[in-house]
CSV table of C-alpha atoms and ligand atoms in Angstrom, one decimal:
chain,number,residue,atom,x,y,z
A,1,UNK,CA,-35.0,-9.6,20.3
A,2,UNK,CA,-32.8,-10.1,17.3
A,3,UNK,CA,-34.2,-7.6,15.5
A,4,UNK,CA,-33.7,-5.2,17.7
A,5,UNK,CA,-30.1,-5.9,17.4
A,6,UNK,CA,-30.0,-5.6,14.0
A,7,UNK,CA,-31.2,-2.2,14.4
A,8,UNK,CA,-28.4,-1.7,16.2
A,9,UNK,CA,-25.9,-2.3,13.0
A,10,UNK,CA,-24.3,0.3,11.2
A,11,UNK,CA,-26.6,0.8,7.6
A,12,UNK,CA,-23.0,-0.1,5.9
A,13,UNK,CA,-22.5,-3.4,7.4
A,14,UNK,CA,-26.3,-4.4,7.1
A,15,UNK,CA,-25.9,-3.4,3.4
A,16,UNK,CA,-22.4,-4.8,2.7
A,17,UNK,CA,-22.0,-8.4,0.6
A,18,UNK,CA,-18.5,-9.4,2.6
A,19,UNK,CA,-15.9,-11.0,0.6
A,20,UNK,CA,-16.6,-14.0,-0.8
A,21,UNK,CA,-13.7,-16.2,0.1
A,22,UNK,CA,-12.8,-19.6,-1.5
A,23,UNK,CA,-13.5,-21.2,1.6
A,24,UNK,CA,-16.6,-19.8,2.5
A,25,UNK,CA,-18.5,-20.5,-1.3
A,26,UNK,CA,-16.5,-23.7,-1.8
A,27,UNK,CA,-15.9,-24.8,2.0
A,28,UNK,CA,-13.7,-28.4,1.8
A,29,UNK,CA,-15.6,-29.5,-1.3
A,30,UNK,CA,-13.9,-30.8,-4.1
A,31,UNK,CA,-10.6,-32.5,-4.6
A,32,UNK,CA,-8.8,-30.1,-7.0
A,33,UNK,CA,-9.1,-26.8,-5.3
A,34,UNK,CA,-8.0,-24.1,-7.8
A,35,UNK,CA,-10.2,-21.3,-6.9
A,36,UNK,CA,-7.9,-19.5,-4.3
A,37,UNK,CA,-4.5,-19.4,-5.9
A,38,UNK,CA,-2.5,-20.9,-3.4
A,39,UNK,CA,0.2,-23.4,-4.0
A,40,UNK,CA,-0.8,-27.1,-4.4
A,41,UNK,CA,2.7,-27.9,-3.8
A,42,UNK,CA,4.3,-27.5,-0.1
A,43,UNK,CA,6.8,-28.4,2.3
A,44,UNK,CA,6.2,-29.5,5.8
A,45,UNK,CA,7.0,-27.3,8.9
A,46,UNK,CA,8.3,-28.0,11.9
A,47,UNK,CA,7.2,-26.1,15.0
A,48,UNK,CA,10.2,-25.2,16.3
A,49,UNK,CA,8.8,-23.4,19.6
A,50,UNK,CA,6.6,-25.3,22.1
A,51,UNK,CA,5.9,-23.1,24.7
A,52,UNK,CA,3.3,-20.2,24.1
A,53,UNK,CA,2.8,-18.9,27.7
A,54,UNK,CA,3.9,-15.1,27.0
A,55,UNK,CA,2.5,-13.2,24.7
A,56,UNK,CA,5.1,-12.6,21.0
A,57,UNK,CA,6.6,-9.3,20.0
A,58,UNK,CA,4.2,-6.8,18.6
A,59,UNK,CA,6.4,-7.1,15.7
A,60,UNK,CA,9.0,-9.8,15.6
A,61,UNK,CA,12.0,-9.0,15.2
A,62,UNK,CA,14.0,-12.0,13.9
A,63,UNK,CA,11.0,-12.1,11.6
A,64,UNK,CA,11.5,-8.5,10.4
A,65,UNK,CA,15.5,-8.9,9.7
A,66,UNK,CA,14.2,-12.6,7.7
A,67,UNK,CA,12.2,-10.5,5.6
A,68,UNK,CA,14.3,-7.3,5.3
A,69,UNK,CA,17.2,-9.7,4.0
A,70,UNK,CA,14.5,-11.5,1.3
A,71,UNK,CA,13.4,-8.4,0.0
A,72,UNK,CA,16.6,-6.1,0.8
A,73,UNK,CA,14.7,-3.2,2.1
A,74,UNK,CA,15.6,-1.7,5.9
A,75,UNK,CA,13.7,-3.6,8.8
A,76,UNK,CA,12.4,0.2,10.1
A,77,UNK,CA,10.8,0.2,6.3
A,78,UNK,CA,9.0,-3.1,7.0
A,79,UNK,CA,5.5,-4.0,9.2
A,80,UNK,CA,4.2,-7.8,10.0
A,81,UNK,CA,0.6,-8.8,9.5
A,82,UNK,CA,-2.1,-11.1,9.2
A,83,UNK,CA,-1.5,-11.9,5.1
A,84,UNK,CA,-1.4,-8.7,3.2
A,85,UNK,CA,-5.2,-8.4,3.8
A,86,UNK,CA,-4.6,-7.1,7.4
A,87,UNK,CA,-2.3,-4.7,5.6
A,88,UNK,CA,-5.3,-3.1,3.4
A,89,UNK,CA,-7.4,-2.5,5.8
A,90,UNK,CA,-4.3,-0.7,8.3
A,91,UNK,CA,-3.6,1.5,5.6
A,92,UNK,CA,-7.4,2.6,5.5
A,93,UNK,CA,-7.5,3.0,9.2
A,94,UNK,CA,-4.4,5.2,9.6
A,95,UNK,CA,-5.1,7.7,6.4
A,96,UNK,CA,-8.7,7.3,5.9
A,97,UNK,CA,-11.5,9.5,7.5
A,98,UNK,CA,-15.3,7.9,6.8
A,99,UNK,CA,-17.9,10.6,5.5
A,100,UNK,CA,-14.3,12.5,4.1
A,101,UNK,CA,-12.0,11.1,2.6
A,102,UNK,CA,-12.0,8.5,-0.3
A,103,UNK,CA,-9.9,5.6,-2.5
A,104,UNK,CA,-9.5,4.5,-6.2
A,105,UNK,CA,-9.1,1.5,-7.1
A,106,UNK,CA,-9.4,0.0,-10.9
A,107,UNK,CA,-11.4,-2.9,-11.6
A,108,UNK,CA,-11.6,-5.6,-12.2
A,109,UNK,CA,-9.4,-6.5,-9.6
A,110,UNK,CA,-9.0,-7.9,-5.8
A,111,UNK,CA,-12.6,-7.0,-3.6
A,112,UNK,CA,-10.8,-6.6,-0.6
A,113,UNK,CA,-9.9,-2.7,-1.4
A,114,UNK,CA,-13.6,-2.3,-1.7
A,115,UNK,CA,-14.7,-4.4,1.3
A,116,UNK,CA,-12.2,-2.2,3.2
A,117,UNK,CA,-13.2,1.0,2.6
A,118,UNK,CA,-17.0,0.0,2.9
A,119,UNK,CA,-16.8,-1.2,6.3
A,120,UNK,CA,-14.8,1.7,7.1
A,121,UNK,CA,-17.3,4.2,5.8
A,122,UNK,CA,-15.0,5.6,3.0
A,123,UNK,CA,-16.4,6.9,-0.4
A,124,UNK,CA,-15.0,4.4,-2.8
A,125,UNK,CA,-14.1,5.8,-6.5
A,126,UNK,CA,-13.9,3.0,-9.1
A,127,UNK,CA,-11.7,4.3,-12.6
A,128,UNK,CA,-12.1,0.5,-14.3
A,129,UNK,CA,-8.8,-0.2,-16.1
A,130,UNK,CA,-8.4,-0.2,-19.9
A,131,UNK,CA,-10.6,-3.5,-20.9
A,132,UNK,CA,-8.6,-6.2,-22.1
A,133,UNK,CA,-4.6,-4.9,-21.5
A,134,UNK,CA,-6.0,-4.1,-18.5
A,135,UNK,CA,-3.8,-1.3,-17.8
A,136,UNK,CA,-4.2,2.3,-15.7
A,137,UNK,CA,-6.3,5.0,-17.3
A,138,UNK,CA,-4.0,7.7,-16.1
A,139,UNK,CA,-6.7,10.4,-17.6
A,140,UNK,CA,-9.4,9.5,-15.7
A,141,UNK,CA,-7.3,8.6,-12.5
A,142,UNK,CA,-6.4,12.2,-12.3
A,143,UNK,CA,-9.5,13.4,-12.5
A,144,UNK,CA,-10.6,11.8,-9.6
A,145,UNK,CA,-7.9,12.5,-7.3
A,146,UNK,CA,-10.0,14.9,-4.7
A,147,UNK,CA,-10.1,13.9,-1.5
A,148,UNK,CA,-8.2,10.7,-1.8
A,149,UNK,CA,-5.9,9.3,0.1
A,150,UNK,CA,-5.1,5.8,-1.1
A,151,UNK,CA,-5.0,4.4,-4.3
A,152,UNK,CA,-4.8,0.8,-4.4
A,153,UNK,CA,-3.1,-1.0,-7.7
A,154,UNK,CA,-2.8,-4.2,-7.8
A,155,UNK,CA,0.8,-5.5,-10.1
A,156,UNK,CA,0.0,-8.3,-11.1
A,157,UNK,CA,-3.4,-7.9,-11.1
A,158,UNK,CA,-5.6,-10.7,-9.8
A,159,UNK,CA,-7.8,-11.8,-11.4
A,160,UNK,CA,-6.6,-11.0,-14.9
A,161,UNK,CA,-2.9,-12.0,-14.5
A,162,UNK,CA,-1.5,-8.7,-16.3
A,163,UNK,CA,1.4,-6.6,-14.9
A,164,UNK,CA,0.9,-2.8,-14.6
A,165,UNK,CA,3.4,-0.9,-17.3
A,166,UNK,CA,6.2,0.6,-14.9
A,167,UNK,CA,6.0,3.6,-17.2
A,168,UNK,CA,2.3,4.3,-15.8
A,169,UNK,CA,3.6,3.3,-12.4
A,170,UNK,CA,5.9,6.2,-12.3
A,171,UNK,CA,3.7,8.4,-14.1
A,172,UNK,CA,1.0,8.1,-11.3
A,173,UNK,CA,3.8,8.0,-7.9
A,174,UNK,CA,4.4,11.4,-9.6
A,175,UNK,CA,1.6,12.5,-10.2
A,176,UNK,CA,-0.1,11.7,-6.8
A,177,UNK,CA,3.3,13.0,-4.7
A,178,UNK,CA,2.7,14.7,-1.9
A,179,UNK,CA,-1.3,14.5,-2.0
A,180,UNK,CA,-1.8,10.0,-2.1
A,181,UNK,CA,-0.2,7.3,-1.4
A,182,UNK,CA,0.4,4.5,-3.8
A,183,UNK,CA,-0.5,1.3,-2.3
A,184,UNK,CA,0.9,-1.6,-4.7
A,185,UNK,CA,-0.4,-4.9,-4.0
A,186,UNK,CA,2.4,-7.2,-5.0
A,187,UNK,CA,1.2,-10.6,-3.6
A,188,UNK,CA,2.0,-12.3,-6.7
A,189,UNK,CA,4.7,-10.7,-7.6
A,190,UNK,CA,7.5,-13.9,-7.1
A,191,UNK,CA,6.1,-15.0,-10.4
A,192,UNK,CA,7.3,-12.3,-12.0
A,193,UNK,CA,10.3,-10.7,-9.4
A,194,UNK,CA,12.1,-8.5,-12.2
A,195,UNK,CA,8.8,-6.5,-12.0
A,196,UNK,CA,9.0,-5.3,-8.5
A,197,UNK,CA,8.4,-1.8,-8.0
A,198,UNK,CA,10.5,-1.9,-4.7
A,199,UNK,CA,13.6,-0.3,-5.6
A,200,UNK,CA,11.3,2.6,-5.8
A,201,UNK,CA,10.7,2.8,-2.3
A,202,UNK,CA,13.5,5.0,-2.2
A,203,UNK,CA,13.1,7.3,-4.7
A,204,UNK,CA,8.6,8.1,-4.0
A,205,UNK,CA,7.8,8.2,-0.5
A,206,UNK,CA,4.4,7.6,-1.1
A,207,UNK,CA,5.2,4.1,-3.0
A,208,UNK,CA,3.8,1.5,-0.5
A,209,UNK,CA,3.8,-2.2,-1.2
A,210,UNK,CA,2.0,-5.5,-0.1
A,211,UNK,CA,3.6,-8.5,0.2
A,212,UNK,CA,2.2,-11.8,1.1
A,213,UNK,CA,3.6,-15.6,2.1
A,214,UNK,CA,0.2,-17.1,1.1
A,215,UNK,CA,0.9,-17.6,-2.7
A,216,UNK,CA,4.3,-18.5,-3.7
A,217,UNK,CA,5.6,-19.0,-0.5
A,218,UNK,CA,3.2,-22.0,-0.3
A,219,UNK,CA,2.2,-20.4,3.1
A,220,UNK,CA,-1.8,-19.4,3.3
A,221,UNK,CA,-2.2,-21.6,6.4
A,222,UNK,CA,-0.2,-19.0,8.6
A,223,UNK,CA,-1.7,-15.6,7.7
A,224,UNK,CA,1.5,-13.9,7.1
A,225,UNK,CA,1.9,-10.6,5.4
A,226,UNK,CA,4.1,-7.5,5.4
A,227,UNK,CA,3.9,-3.7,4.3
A,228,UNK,CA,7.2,-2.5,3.0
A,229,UNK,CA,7.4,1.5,2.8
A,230,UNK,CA,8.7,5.0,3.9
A,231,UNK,CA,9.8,4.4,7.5
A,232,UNK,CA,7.4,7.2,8.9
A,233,UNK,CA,4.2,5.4,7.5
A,234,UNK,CA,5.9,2.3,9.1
A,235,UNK,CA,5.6,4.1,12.4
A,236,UNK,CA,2.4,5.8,11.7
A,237,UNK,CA,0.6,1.8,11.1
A,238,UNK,CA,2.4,0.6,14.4
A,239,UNK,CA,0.3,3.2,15.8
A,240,UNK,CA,-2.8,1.2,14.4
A,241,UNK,CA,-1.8,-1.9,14.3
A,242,UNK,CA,-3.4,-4.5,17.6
A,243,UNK,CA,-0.9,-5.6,20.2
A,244,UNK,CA,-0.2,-9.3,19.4
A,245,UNK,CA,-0.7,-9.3,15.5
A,246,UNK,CA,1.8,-11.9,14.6
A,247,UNK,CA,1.6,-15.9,16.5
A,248,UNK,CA,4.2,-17.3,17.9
A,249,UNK,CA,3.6,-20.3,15.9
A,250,UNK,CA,3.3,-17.9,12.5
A,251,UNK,CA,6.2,-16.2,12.9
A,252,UNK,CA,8.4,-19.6,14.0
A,253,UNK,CA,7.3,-21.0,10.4
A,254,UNK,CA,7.6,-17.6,8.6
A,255,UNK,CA,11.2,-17.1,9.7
A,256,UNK,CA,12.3,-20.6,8.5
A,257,UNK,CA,10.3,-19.9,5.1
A,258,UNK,CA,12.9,-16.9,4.9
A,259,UNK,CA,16.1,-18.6,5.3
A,260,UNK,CA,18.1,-19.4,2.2
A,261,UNK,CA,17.0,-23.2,1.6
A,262,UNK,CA,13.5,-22.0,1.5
A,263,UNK,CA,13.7,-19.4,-0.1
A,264,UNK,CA,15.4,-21.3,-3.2
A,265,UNK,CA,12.6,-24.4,-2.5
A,266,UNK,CA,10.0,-21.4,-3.2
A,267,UNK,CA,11.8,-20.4,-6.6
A,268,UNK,CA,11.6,-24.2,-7.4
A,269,UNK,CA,7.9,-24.0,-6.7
A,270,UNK,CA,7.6,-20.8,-9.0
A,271,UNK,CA,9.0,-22.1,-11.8
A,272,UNK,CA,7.3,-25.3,-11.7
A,273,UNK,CA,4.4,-23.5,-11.7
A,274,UNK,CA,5.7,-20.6,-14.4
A,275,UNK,CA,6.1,-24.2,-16.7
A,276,UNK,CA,2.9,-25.3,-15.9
A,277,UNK,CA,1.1,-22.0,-16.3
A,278,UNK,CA,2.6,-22.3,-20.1
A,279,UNK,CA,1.3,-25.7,-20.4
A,280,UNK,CA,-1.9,-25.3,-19.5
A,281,UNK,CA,-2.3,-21.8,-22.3
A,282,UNK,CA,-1.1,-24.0,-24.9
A,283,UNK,CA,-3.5,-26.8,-24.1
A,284,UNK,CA,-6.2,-24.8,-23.5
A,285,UNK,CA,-5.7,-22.6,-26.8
A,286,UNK,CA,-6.7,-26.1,-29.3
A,287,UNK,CA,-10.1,-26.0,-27.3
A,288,UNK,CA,-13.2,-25.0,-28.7
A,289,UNK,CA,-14.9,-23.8,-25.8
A,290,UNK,CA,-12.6,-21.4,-25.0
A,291,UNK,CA,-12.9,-17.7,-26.2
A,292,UNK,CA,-10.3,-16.4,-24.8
A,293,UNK,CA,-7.3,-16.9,-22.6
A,294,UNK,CA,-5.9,-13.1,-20.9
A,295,UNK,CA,-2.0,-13.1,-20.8
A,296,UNK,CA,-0.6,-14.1,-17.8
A,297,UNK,CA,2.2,-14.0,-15.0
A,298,UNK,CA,1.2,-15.3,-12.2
A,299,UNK,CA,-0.2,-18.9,-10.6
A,300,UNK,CA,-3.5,-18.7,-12.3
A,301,UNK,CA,-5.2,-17.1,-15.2
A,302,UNK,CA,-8.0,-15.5,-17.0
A,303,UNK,CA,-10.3,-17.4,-19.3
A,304,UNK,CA,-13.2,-16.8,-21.5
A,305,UNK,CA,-15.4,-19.7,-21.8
A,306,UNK,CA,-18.4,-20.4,-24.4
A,307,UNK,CA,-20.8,-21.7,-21.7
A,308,UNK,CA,-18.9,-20.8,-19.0
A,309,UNK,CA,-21.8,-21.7,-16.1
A,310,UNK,CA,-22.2,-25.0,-17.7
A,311,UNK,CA,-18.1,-25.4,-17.6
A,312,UNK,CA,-17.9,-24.0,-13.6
A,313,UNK,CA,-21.1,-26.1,-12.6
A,314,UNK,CA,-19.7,-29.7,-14.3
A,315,UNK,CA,-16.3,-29.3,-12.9
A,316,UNK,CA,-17.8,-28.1,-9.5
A,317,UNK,CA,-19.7,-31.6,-9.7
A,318,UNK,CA,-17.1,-33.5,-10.6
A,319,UNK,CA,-14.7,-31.9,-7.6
A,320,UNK,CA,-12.5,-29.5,-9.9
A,321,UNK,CA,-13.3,-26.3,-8.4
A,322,UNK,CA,-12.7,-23.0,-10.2
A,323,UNK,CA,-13.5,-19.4,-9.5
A,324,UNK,CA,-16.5,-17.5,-11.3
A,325,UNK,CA,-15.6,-13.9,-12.5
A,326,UNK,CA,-18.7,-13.3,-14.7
A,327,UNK,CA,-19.6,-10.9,-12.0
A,328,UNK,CA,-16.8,-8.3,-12.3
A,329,UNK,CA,-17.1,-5.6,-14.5
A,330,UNK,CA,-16.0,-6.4,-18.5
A,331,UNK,CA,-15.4,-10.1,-17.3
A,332,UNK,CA,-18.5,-11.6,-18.2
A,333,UNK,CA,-17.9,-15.5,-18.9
A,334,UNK,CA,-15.1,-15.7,-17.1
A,335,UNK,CA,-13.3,-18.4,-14.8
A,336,UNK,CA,-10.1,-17.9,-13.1
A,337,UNK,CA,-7.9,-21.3,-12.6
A,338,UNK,CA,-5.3,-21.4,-10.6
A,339,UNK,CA,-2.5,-23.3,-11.7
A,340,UNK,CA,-2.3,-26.9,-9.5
A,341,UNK,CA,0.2,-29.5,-10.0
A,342,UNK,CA,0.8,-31.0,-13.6
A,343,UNK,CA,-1.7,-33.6,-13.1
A,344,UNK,CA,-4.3,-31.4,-12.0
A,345,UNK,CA,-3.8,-29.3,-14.8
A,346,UNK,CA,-3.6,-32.7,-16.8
A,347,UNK,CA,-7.0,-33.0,-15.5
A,348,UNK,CA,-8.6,-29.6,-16.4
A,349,UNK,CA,-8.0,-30.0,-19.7
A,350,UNK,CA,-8.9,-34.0,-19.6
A,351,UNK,CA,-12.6,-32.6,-18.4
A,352,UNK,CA,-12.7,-29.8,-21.0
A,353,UNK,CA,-12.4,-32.1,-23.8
A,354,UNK,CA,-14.9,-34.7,-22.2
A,355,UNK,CA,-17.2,-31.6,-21.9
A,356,UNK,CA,-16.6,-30.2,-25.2
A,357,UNK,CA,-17.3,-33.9,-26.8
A,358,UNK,CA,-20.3,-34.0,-24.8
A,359,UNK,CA,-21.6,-30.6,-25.9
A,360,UNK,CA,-21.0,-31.2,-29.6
A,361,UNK,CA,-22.6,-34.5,-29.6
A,362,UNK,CA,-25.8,-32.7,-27.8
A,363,UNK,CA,-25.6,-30.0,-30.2
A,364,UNK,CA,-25.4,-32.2,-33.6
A,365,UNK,CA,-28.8,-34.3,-32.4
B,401,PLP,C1,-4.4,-13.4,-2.0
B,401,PLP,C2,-4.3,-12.0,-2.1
B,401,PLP,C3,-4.2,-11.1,-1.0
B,401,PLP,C4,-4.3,-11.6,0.4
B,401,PLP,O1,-3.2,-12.2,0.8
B,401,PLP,P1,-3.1,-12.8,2.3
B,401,PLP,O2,-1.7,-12.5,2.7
B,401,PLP,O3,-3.4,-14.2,2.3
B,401,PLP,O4,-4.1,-12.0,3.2
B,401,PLP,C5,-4.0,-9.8,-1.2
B,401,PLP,N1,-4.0,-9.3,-2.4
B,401,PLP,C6,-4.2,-10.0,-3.5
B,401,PLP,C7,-4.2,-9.4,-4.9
B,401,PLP,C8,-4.4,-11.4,-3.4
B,401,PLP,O5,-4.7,-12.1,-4.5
């Protein structure tokens, strides 16, 4: 019987590997969670609504005018979702035909672009970035511009922590003007605001960015994201969009997270962590197991380990759980770690040194 229903599956979904999220390879083990760059420090919520009988807004709109005042852009130029991963896929839906029309996207960087457009049906076109600045190769972008719609860019780029030269930025709105749309991933991006691309939403039309409150907001519980671009492809994704996207509950907690006490709470957070990121490098750079540590600005980074597996399964054991990246392409022995609290960075590098002692010893006898 079940195989009959599995005959019954699209051949992309019985093929497709589906994201691996933190909490579906790690599920609640381990006591330092640094594996899905969120923000080990927090403020409580209150729920200030407590009766849920009507359905919300399609699109909330004292949530909408919060986030329009954060990030200073026109509430017609701005769409709620479900984290900005609701918002890659509604981009593929509205602009993407499957067996047609197809995406770039420039690894190594976030799966979901690729998980998208697979489920979707959508020829995917990978132009890897330049290894180790990790920045666009223009060239070879434009020569793979026929028949797509989207290209997705992620600024800063997770997992390697680089931010994408505005220079190139430009070169490519322009170049793709009128035939793509640029879809900027910018969930990271309050580690680094000065580098926001979104005073450009005025001047490129096809300049589309993602925004999320699951990283430095502190806010991955609620699944909150937005989409901030030309106010015709705001209207063409309402169009896509389901009917009750947003919680009552997600957008009571969002809306306070956008007021201004929160909003300066969140820069606190940032900076902390901005301090902490630039503890942990310098630590890190005195060890010998490390081969190399990618340049950062963001809440985690990029490093090369000698004896990376060994590194990623002792910590795993020892509840210190980081992220493998060996897997992606020209990151072979690589971890990502997110940047925790002082202490658990404290700890990361406590364990390194144990393990590094440990391996010498084993090595000398
Ligand atoms: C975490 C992350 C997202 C997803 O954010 P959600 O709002 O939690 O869905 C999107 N893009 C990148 C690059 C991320 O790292």
């Amino acid at each position: 019987m079940i195989d009959n229903f599995k005959k019954l599956v699209r051949p992309n979904i019985q093929k497709l590997q589906p994201y691996e999220s933190a909490r579906r390879i790690g599920g609640q083990h381990g006591d330092v969670l640094l594996n899905a760059n969120e923000s080990p420090i927090f403020t409580p919520f209150e729920l200030k609504k407590k009766i849920f009988n009507r359905y919300p807004e399609c699109q909330p709109s004292d949530l909408i005018s919060s986030y329009s005042e954060y990030a200073g852009v026109l509430p017609e130029q701005i769409l709620a979702t479900r984290g900005a991963d609701e918002g890659i896929e509604l981009l593929i839906k509205a602009f993407c035909d499957p067996g047609k029309d197809s995406i770039i996207y420039c690894p190594p960087t976030y799966d979901m672009y690729k998980i998208n457009a697979k489920i979707a049906g959508i020829t995917i076109k990978e132009v890897p970035s330049i290894k180790n600045t990790w920045q666009l190769d223009l060239f070879n972008i434009q020569l793979n511009l026929k028949n797509v719609k989207l290209l997705y860019i992620c600024h800063p780029n997770n997992p390697t922590g680089n931010i994408i030269s505005k220079g190139d930025l430009i070169s490519l709105l322009e170049m793709t003007e009128n035939r793509a749309l640029i879809i900027l991933d910018e969930a990271y991006i309050e580690f680094i605001p000065e580098k926001s691309m979104i005073f450009y939403l005025k001047k490129y039309s096809n300049l589309v960015i993602l925004r999320t409150l699951s990283k430095a907001f502190a806010l991955a519980g609620i699944r909150c994201g937005f989409i901030l671009a030309h106010k015709e492809i705001i209207h063409i994704l309402n169009k896509v969009i389901s009917p009750y996207p947003i919680s009552i509950p997600v957008s009571n907690i969002a809306i306070q997270s956008l007021s201004q006490r929160f909003i300066q709470i969140m820069k606190n957070r940032v900076s902390e962590l901005n301090d902490n990121r630039i503890w942990l490098i310098n630590e890190l750079k005195q060890l010998s197991c490390v081969k190399k540590i990618f340049n950062s600005h963001t809440n985690y980074i990029l490093v090369r380990f000698f004896m990376f597996e060994e590194i990623f399964n002792t910590f795993w054991k020892k509840g210190i759980i980081l992220r493998k990246q060996n897997s992606k392409m020209n990151l072979e022995q690589c971890l990502r770690i997110t940047i925790g609290t002082r202490a658990e960075c404290f700890r990361v590098i406590q364990e390194l040194k144990t393990f590094s002692a440990a391996f010498s010893k084993r090595g000398l006898a």
